PDB file of C-alpha atoms in Angstrom:
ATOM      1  CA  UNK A   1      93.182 145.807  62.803  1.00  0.00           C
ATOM      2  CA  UNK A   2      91.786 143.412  65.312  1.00  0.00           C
ATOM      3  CA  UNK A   3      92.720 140.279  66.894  1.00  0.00           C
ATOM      4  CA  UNK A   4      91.099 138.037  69.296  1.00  0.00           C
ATOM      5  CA  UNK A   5      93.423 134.774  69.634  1.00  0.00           C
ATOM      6  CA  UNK A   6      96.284 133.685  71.728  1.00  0.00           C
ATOM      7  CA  UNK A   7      97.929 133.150  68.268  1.00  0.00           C
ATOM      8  CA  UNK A   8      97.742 136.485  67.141  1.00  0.00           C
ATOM      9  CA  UNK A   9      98.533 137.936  69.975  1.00  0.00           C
ATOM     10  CA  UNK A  10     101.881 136.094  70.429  1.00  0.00           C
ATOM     11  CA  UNK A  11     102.625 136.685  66.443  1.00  0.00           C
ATOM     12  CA  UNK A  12     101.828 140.606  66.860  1.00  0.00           C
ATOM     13  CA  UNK A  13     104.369 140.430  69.410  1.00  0.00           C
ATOM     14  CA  UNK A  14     107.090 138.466  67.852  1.00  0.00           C
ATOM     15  CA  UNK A  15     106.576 140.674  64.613  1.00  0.00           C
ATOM     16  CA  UNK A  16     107.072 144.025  66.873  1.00  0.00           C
ATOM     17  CA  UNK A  17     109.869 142.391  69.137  1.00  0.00           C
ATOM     18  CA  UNK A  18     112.591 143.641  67.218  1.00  0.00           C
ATOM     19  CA  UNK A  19     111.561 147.227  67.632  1.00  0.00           C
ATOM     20  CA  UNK A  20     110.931 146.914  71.147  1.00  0.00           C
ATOM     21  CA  UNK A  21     113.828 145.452  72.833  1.00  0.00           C
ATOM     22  CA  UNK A  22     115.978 148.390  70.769  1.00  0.00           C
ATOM     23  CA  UNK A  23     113.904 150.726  72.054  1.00  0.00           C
ATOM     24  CA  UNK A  24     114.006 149.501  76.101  1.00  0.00           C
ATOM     25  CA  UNK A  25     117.820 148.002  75.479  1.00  0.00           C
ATOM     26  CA  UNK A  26     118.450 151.801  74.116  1.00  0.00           C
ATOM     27  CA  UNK A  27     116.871 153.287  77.251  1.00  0.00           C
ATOM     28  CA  UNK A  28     118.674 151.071  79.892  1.00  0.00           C
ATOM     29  CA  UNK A  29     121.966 150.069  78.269  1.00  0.00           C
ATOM     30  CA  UNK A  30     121.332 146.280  79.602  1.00  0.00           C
ATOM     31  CA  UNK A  31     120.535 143.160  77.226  1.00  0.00           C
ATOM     32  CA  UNK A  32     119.430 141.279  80.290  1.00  0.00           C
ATOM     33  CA  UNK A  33     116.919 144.202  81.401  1.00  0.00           C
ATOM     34  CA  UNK A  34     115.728 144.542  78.369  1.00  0.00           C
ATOM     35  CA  UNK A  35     114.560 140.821  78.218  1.00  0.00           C
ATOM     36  CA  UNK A  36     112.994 141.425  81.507  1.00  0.00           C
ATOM     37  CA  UNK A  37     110.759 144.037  80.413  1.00  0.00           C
ATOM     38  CA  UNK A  38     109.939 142.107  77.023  1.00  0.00           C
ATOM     39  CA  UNK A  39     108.665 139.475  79.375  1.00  0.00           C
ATOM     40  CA  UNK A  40     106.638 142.191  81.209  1.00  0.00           C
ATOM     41  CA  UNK A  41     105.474 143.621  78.148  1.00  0.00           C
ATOM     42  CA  UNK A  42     104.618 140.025  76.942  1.00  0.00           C
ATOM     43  CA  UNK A  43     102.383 139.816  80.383  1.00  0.00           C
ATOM     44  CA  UNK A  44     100.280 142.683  79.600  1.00  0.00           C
ATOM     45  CA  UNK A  45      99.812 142.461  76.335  1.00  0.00           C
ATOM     46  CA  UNK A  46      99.132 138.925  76.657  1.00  0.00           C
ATOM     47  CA  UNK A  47      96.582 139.718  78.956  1.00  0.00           C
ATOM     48  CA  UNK A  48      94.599 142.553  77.097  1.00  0.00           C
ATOM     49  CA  UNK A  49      91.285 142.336  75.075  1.00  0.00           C
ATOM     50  CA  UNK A  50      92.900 142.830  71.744  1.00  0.00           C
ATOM     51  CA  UNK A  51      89.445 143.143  69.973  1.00  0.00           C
ATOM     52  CA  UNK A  52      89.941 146.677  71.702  1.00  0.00           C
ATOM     53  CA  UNK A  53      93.285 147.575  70.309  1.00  0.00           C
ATOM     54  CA  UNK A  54      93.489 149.795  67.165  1.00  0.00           C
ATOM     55  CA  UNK A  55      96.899 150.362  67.308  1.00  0.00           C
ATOM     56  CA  UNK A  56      99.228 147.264  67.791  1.00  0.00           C
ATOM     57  CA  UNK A  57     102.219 148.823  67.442  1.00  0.00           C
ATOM     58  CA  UNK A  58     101.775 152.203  69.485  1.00  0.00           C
ATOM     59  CA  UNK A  59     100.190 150.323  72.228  1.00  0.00           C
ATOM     60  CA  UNK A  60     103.281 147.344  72.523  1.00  0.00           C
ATOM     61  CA  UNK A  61     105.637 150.444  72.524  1.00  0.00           C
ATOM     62  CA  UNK A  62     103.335 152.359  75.329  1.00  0.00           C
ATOM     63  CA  UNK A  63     103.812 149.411  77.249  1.00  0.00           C
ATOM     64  CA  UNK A  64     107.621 148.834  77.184  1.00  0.00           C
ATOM     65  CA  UNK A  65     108.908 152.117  77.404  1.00  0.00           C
ATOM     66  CA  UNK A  66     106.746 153.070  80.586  1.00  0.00           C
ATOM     67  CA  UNK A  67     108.035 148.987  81.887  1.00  0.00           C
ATOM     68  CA  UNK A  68     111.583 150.160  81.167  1.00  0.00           C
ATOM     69  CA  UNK A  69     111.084 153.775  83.141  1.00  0.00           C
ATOM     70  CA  UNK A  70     109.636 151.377  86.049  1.00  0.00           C
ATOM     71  CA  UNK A  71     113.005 149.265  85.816  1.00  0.00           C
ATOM     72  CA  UNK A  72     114.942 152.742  85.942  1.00  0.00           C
ATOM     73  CA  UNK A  73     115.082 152.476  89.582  1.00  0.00           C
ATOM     74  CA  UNK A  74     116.092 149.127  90.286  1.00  0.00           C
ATOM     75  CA  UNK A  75     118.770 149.751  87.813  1.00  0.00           C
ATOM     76  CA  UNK A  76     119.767 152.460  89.856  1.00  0.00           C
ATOM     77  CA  UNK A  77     120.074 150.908  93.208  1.00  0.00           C
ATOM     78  CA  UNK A  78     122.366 148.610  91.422  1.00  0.00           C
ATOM     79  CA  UNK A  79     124.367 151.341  90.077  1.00  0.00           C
ATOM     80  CA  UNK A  80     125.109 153.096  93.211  1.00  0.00           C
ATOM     81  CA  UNK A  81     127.055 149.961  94.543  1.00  0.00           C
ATOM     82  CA  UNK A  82     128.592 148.679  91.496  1.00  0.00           C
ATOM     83  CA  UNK A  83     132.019 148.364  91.747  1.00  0.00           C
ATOM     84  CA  UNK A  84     134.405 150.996  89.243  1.00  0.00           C
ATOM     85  CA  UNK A  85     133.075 152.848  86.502  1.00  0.00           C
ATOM     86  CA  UNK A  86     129.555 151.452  85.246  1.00  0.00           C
ATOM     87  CA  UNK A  87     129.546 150.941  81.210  1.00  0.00           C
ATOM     88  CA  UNK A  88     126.768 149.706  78.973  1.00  0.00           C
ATOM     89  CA  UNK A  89     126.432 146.422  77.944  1.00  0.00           C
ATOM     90  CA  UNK A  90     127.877 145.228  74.847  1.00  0.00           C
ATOM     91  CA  UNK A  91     125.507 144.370  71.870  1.00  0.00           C
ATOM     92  CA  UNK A  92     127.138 142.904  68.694  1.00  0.00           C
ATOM     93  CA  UNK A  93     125.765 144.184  66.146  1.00  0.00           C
ATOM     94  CA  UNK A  94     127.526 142.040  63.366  1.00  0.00           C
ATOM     95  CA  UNK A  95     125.479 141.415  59.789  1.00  0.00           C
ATOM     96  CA  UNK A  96     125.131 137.666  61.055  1.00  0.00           C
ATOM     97  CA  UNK A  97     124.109 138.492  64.226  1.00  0.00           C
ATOM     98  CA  UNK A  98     121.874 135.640  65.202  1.00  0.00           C
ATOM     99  CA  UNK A  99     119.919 137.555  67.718  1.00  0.00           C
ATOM    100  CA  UNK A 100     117.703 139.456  65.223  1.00  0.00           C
ATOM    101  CA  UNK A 101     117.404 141.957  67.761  1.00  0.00           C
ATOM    102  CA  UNK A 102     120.416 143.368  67.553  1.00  0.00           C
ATOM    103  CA  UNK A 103     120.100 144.128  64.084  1.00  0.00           C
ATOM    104  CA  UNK A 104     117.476 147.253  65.214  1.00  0.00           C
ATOM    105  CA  UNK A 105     119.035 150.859  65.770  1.00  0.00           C
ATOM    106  CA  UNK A 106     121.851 151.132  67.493  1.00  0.00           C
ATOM    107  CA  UNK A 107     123.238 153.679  69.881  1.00  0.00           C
ATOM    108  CA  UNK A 108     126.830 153.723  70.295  1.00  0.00           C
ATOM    109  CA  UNK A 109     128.560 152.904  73.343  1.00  0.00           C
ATOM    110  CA  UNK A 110     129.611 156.459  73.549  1.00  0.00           C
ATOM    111  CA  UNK A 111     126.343 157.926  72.919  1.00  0.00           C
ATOM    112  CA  UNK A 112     124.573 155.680  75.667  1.00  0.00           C
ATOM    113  CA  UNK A 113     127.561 156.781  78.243  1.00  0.00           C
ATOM    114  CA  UNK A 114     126.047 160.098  77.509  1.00  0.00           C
ATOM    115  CA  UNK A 115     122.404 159.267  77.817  1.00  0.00           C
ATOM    116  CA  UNK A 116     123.259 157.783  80.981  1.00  0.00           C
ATOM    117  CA  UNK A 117     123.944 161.705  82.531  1.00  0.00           C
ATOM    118  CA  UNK A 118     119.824 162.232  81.257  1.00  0.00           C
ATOM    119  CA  UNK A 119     117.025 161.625  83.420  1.00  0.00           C
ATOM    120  CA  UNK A 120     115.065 158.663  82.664  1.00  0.00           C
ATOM    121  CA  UNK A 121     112.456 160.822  81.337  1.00  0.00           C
ATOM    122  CA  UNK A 122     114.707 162.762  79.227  1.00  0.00           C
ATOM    123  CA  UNK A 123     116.029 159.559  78.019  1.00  0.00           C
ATOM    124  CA  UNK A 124     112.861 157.882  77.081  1.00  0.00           C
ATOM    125  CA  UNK A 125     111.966 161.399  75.133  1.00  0.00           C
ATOM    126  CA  UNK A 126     115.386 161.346  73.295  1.00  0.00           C
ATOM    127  CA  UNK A 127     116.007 157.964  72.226  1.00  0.00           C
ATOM    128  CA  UNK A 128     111.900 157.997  70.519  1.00  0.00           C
ATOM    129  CA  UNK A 129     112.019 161.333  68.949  1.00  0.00           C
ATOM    130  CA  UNK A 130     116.008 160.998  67.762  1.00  0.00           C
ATOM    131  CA  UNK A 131     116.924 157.767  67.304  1.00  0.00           C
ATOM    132  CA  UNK A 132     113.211 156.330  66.019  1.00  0.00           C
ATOM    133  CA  UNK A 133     111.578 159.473  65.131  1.00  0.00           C
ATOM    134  CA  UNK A 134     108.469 159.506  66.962  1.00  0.00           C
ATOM    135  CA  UNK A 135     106.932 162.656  66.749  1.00  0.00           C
ATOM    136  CA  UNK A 136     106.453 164.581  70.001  1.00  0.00           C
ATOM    137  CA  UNK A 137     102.299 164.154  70.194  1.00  0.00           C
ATOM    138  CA  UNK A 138     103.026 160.061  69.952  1.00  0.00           C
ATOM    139  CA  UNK A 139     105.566 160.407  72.732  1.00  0.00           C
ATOM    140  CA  UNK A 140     102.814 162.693  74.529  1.00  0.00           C
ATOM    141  CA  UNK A 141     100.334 159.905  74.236  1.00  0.00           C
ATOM    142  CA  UNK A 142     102.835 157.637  75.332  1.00  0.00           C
ATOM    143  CA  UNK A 143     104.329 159.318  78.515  1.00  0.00           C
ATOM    144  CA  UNK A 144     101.042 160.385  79.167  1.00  0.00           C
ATOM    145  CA  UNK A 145     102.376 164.200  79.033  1.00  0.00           C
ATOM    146  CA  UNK A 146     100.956 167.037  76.778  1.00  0.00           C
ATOM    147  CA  UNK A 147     103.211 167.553  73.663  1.00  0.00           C
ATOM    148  CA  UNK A 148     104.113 171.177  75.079  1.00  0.00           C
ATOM    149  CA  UNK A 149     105.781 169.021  78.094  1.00  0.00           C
ATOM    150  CA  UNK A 150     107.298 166.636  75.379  1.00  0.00           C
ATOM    151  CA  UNK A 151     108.670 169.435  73.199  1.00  0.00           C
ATOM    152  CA  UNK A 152     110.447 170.907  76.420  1.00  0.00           C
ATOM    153  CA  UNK A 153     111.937 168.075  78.044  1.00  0.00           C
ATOM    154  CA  UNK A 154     113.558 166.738  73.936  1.00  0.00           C
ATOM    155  CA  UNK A 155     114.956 170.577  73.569  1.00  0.00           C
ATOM    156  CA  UNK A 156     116.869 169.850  77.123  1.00  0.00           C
ATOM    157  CA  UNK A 157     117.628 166.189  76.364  1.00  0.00           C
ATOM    158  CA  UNK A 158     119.292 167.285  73.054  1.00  0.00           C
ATOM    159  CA  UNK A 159     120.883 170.344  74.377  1.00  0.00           C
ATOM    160  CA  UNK A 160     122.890 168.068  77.304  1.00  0.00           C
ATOM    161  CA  UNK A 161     123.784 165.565  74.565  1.00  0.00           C
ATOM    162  CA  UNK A 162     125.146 167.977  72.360  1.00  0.00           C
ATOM    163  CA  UNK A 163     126.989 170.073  74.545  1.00  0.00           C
ATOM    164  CA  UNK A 164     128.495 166.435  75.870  1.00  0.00           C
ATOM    165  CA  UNK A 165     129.085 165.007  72.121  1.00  0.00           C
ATOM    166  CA  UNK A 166     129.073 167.231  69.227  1.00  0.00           C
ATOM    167  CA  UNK A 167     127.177 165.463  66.160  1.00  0.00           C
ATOM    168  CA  UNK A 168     130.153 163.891  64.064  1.00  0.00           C
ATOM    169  CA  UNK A 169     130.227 160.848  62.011  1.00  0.00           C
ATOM    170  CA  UNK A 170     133.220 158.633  61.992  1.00  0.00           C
ATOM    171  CA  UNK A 171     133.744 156.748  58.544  1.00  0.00           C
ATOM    172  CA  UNK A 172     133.498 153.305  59.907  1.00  0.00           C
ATOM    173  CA  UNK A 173     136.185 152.192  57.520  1.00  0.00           C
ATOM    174  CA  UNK A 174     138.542 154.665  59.214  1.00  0.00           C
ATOM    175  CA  UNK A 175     136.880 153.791  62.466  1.00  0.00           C
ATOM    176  CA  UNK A 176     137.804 149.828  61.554  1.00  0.00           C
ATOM    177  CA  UNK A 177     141.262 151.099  60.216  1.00  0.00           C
ATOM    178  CA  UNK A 178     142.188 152.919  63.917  1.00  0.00           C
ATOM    179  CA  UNK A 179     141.012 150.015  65.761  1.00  0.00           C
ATOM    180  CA  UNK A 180     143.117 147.432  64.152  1.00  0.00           C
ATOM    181  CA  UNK A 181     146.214 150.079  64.519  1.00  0.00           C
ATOM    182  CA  UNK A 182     145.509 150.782  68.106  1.00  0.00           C
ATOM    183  CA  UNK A 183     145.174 147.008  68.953  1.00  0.00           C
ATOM    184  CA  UNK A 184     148.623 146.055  66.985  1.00  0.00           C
ATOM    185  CA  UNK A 185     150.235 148.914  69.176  1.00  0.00           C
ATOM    186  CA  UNK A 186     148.895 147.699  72.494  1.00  0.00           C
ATOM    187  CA  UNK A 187     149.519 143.946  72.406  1.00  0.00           C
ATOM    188  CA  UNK A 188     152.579 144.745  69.897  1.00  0.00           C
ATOM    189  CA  UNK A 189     153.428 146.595  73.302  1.00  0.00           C
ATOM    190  CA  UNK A 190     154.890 149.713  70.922  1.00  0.00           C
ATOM    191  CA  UNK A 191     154.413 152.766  73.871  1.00  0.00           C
ATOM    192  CA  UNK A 192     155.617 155.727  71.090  1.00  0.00           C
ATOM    193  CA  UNK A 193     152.607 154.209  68.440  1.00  0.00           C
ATOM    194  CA  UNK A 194     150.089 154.497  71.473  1.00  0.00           C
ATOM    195  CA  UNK A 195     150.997 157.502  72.300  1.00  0.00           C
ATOM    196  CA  UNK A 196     150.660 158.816  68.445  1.00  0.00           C
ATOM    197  CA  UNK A 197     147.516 157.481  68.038  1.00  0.00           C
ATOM    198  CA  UNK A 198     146.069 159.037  71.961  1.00  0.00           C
ATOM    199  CA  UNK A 199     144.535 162.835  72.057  1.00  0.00           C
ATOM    200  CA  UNK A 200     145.892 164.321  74.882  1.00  0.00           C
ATOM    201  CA  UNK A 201     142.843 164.362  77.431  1.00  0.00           C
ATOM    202  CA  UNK A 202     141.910 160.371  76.454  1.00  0.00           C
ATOM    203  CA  UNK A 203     140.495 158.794  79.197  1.00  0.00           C
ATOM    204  CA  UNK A 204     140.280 154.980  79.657  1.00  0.00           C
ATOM    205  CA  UNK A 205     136.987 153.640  81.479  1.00  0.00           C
ATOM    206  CA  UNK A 206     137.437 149.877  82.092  1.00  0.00           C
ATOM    207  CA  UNK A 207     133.959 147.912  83.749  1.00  0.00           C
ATOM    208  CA  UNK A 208     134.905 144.949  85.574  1.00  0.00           C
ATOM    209  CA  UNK A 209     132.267 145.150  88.431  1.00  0.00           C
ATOM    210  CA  UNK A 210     134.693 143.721  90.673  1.00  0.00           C
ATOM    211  CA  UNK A 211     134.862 140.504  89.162  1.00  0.00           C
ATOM    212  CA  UNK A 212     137.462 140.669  86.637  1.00  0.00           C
ATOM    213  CA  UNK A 213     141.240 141.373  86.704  1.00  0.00           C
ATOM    214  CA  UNK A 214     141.010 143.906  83.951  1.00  0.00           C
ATOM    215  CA  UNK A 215     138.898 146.451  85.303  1.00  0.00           C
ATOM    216  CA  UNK A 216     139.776 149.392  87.351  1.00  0.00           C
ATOM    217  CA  UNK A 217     138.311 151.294  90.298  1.00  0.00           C
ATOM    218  CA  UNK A 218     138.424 154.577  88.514  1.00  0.00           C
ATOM    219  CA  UNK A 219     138.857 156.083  85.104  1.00  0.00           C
ATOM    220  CA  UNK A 220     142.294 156.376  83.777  1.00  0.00           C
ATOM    221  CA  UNK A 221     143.235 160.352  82.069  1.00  0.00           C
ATOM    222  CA  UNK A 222     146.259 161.496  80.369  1.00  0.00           C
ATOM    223  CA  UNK A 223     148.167 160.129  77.255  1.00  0.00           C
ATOM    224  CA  UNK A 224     151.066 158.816  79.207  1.00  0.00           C
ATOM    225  CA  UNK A 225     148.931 157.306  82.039  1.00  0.00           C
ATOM    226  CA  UNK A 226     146.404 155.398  79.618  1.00  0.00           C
ATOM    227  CA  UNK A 227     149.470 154.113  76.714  1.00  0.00           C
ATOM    228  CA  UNK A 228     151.258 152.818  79.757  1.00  0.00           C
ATOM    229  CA  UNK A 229     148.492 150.887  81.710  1.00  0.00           C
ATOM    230  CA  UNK A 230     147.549 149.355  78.417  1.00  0.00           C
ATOM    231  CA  UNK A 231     151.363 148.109  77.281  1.00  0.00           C
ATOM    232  CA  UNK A 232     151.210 146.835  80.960  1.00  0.00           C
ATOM    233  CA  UNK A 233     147.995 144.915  80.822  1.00  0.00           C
ATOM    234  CA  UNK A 234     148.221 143.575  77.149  1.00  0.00           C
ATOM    235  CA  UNK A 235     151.736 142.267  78.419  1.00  0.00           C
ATOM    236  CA  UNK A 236     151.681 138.060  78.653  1.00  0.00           C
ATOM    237  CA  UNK A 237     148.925 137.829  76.643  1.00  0.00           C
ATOM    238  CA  UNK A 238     149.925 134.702  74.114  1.00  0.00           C
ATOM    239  CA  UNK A 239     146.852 132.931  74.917  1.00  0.00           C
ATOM    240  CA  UNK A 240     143.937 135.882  73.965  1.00  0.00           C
ATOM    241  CA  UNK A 241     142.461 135.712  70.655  1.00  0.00           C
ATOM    242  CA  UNK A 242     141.107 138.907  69.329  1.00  0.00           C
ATOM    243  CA  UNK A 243     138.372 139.217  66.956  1.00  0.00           C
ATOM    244  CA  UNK A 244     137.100 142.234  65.412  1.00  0.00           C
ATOM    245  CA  UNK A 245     133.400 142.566  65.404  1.00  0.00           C
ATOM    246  CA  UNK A 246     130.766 145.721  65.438  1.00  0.00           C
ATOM    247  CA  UNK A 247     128.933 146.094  68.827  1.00  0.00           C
ATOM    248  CA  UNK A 248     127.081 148.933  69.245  1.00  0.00           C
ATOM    249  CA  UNK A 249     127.205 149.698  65.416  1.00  0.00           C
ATOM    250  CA  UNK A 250     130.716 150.759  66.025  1.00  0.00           C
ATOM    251  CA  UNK A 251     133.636 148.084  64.793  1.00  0.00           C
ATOM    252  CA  UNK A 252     135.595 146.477  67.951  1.00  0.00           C
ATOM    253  CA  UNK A 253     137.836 144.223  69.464  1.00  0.00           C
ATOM    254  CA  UNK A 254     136.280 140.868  71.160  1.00  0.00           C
ATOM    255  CA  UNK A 255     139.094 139.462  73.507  1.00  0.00           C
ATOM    256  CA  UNK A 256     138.609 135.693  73.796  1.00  0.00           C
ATOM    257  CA  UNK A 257     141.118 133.817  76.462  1.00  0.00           C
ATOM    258  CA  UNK A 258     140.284 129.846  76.726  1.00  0.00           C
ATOM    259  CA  UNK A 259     137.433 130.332  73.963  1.00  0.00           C
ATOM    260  CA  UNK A 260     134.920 132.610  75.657  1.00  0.00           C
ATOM    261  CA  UNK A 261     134.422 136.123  75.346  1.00  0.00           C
ATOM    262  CA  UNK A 262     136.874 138.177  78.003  1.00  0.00           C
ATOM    263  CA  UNK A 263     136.670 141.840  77.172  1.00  0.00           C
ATOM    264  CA  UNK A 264     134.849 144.079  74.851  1.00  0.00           C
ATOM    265  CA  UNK A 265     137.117 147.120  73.783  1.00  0.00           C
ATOM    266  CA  UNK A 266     135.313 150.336  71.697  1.00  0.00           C
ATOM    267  CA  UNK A 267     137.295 153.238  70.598  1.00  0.00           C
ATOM    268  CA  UNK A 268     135.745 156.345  70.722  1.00  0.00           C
ATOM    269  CA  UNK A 269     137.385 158.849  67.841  1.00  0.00           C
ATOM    270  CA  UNK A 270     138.018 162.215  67.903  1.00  0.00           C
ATOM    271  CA  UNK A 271     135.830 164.528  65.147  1.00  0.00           C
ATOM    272  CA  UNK A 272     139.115 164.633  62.920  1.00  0.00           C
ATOM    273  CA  UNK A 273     138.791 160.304  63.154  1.00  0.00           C
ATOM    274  CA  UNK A 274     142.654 159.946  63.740  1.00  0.00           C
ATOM    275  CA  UNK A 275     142.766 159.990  67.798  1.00  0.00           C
ATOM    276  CA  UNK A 276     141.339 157.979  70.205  1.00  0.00           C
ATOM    277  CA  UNK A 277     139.400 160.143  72.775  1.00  0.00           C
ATOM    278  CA  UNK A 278     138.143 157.823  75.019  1.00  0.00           C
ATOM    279  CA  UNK A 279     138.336 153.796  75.038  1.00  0.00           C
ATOM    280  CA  UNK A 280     135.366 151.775  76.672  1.00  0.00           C
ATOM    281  CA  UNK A 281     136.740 147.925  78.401  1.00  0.00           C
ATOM    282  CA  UNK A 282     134.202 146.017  79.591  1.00  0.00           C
ATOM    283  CA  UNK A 283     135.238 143.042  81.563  1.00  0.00           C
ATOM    284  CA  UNK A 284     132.787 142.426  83.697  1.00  0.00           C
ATOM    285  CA  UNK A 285     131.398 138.439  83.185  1.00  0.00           C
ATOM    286  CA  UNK A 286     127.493 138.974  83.288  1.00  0.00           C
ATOM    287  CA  UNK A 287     127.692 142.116  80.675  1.00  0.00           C
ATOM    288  CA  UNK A 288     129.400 139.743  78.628  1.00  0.00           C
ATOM    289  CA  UNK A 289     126.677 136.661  79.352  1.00  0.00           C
ATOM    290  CA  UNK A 290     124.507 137.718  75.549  1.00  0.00           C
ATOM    291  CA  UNK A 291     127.959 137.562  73.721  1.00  0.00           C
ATOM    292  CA  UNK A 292     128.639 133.706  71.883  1.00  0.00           C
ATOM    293  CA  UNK A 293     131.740 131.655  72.513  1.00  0.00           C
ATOM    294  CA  UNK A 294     134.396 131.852  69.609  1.00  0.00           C
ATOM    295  CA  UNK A 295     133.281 128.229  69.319  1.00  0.00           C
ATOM    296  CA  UNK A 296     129.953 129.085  68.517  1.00  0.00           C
ATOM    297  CA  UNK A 297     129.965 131.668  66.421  1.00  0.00           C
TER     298      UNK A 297
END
């Protein structure tokens, strides 16, 4: 397959552009990132002899994921002064998303909270071979590794994610049917519900960067600790409007206060799907920036 025109080198790109910011968003948990590398991506492909190029596809991948593992460390000088916990960035993933990205595989927020205790190696191996089933001699090729190399570093990646999150899959019905309970209980301000619906070791992580009101410096632990904060915080809330969506794949709660986009929340369910293990806030303004207003949805 060859092509040797500006046009076909912009439509080869637009027609793999789907795959490739899931792949890079799925490796650095950041919409805005992600766009930066696509633009990097865009710069070298743009600027290759495509008469040269067999492969499209393997070579536009080649290209992002070693951009994104080149991001990986200005992403982590950010990290190690960002204020409170550090969460993903939400993608909504709704049917009539009109970002046709987002409609590409998607990691949960859970799952990418525990890809972010991988290296970025270990990351790039897992999310190819896992989540879009690249075999371990593409990856090679790739990461410019040998497949041995590839092989051993996937066995460790999935070892650490398992041992961190067990393989279960949450009906998303009952997933959908939880949330909705969970959010009546917290702005119905009904403590004994919460505490019903809370396993014992939940822990709340709220991301507000230090620019938001609703985030907190530290995790939250503990049943009592986590129902009370939220009946506290949900108090005096006439003006929100909630709407549920699915970010992430997983169904949510969108807060809206004044018509644009305040909070994500995500529940993360226990392997029996009736408690909440671990609930994901994120607050902070610029992780909500790729998010519509209600108005313009």
């Amino acid at each position: 397959m060859m092509h040797d025109t500006a046009a076909d080198a912009s439509q080869v790109f637009a027609d793999h552009r789907e795959l490739l910011f899931s792949i890079v968003y799925n490796m650095l948990g950041s919409v805005g990132d992600a766009e930066d590398v696509l633009q990097e991506t865009w710069l070298a492909w743009s600027a290759r002899d495509l008469t040269r190029i067999e492969n499209p596809r393997a070579y536009l991948v080649r290209i992002a994921v070693n951009q994104a593992l080149a991001h990986q460390n200005t992403l982590r000088r950010r990290r190690e002064t960002y204020l409170g916990p550090w969460l993903p960035e939400p993608l909504i993933t709704d049917d009539d998303a009109s970002e046709p990205a987002v409609r590409a595989e998607s990691v949960s927020i859970a799952m990418l909270v525990v890809l972010e205790t991988l290296t970025p190696l270990e990351r790039a191996v897992f999310i190819l071979h896992e989540v879009f089933a690249y075999q371990h001699t593409e990856i090679a090729s790739m990461l410019d590794r040998t497949p041995a190399a590839v092989r051993q570093i996937a066995h460790r990646a999935r070892e650490h994610v398992r041992a961190r999150r067990p393989r279960t899959r949450i009906d998303r019905r009952t997933h959908q049917e939880v949330t909705e309970r969970f959010i009546g209980a917290a702005f119905g301000g009904d403590l004994a519900a919460l505490m019903e619906m809370l396993a014992p070791e939940v822990t709340l992580w709220s991301d507000g960067g230090g620019k938001s009101a609703a985030g907190g410096p530290r995790p939250i632990h503990g049943r009592d600790k986590v129902a009370r904060l939220l009946v506290a915080n949900t108090r005096g809330t006439e003006g929100v409007d909630l709407q549920y969506r699915q970010v992430n794949g997983d169904p949510s709660v969108v807060v809206f206060a004044q018509d644009a986009p305040f909070a994500v929340m995500v529940l993360d369910l226990a392997a029996d799907g009736e408690q909440v293990r671990d609930i994901y806030v994120v607050s902070n303004p610029d992780k909500l920036a790729s998010i519509p207003d209600k108005s313009t949805r």
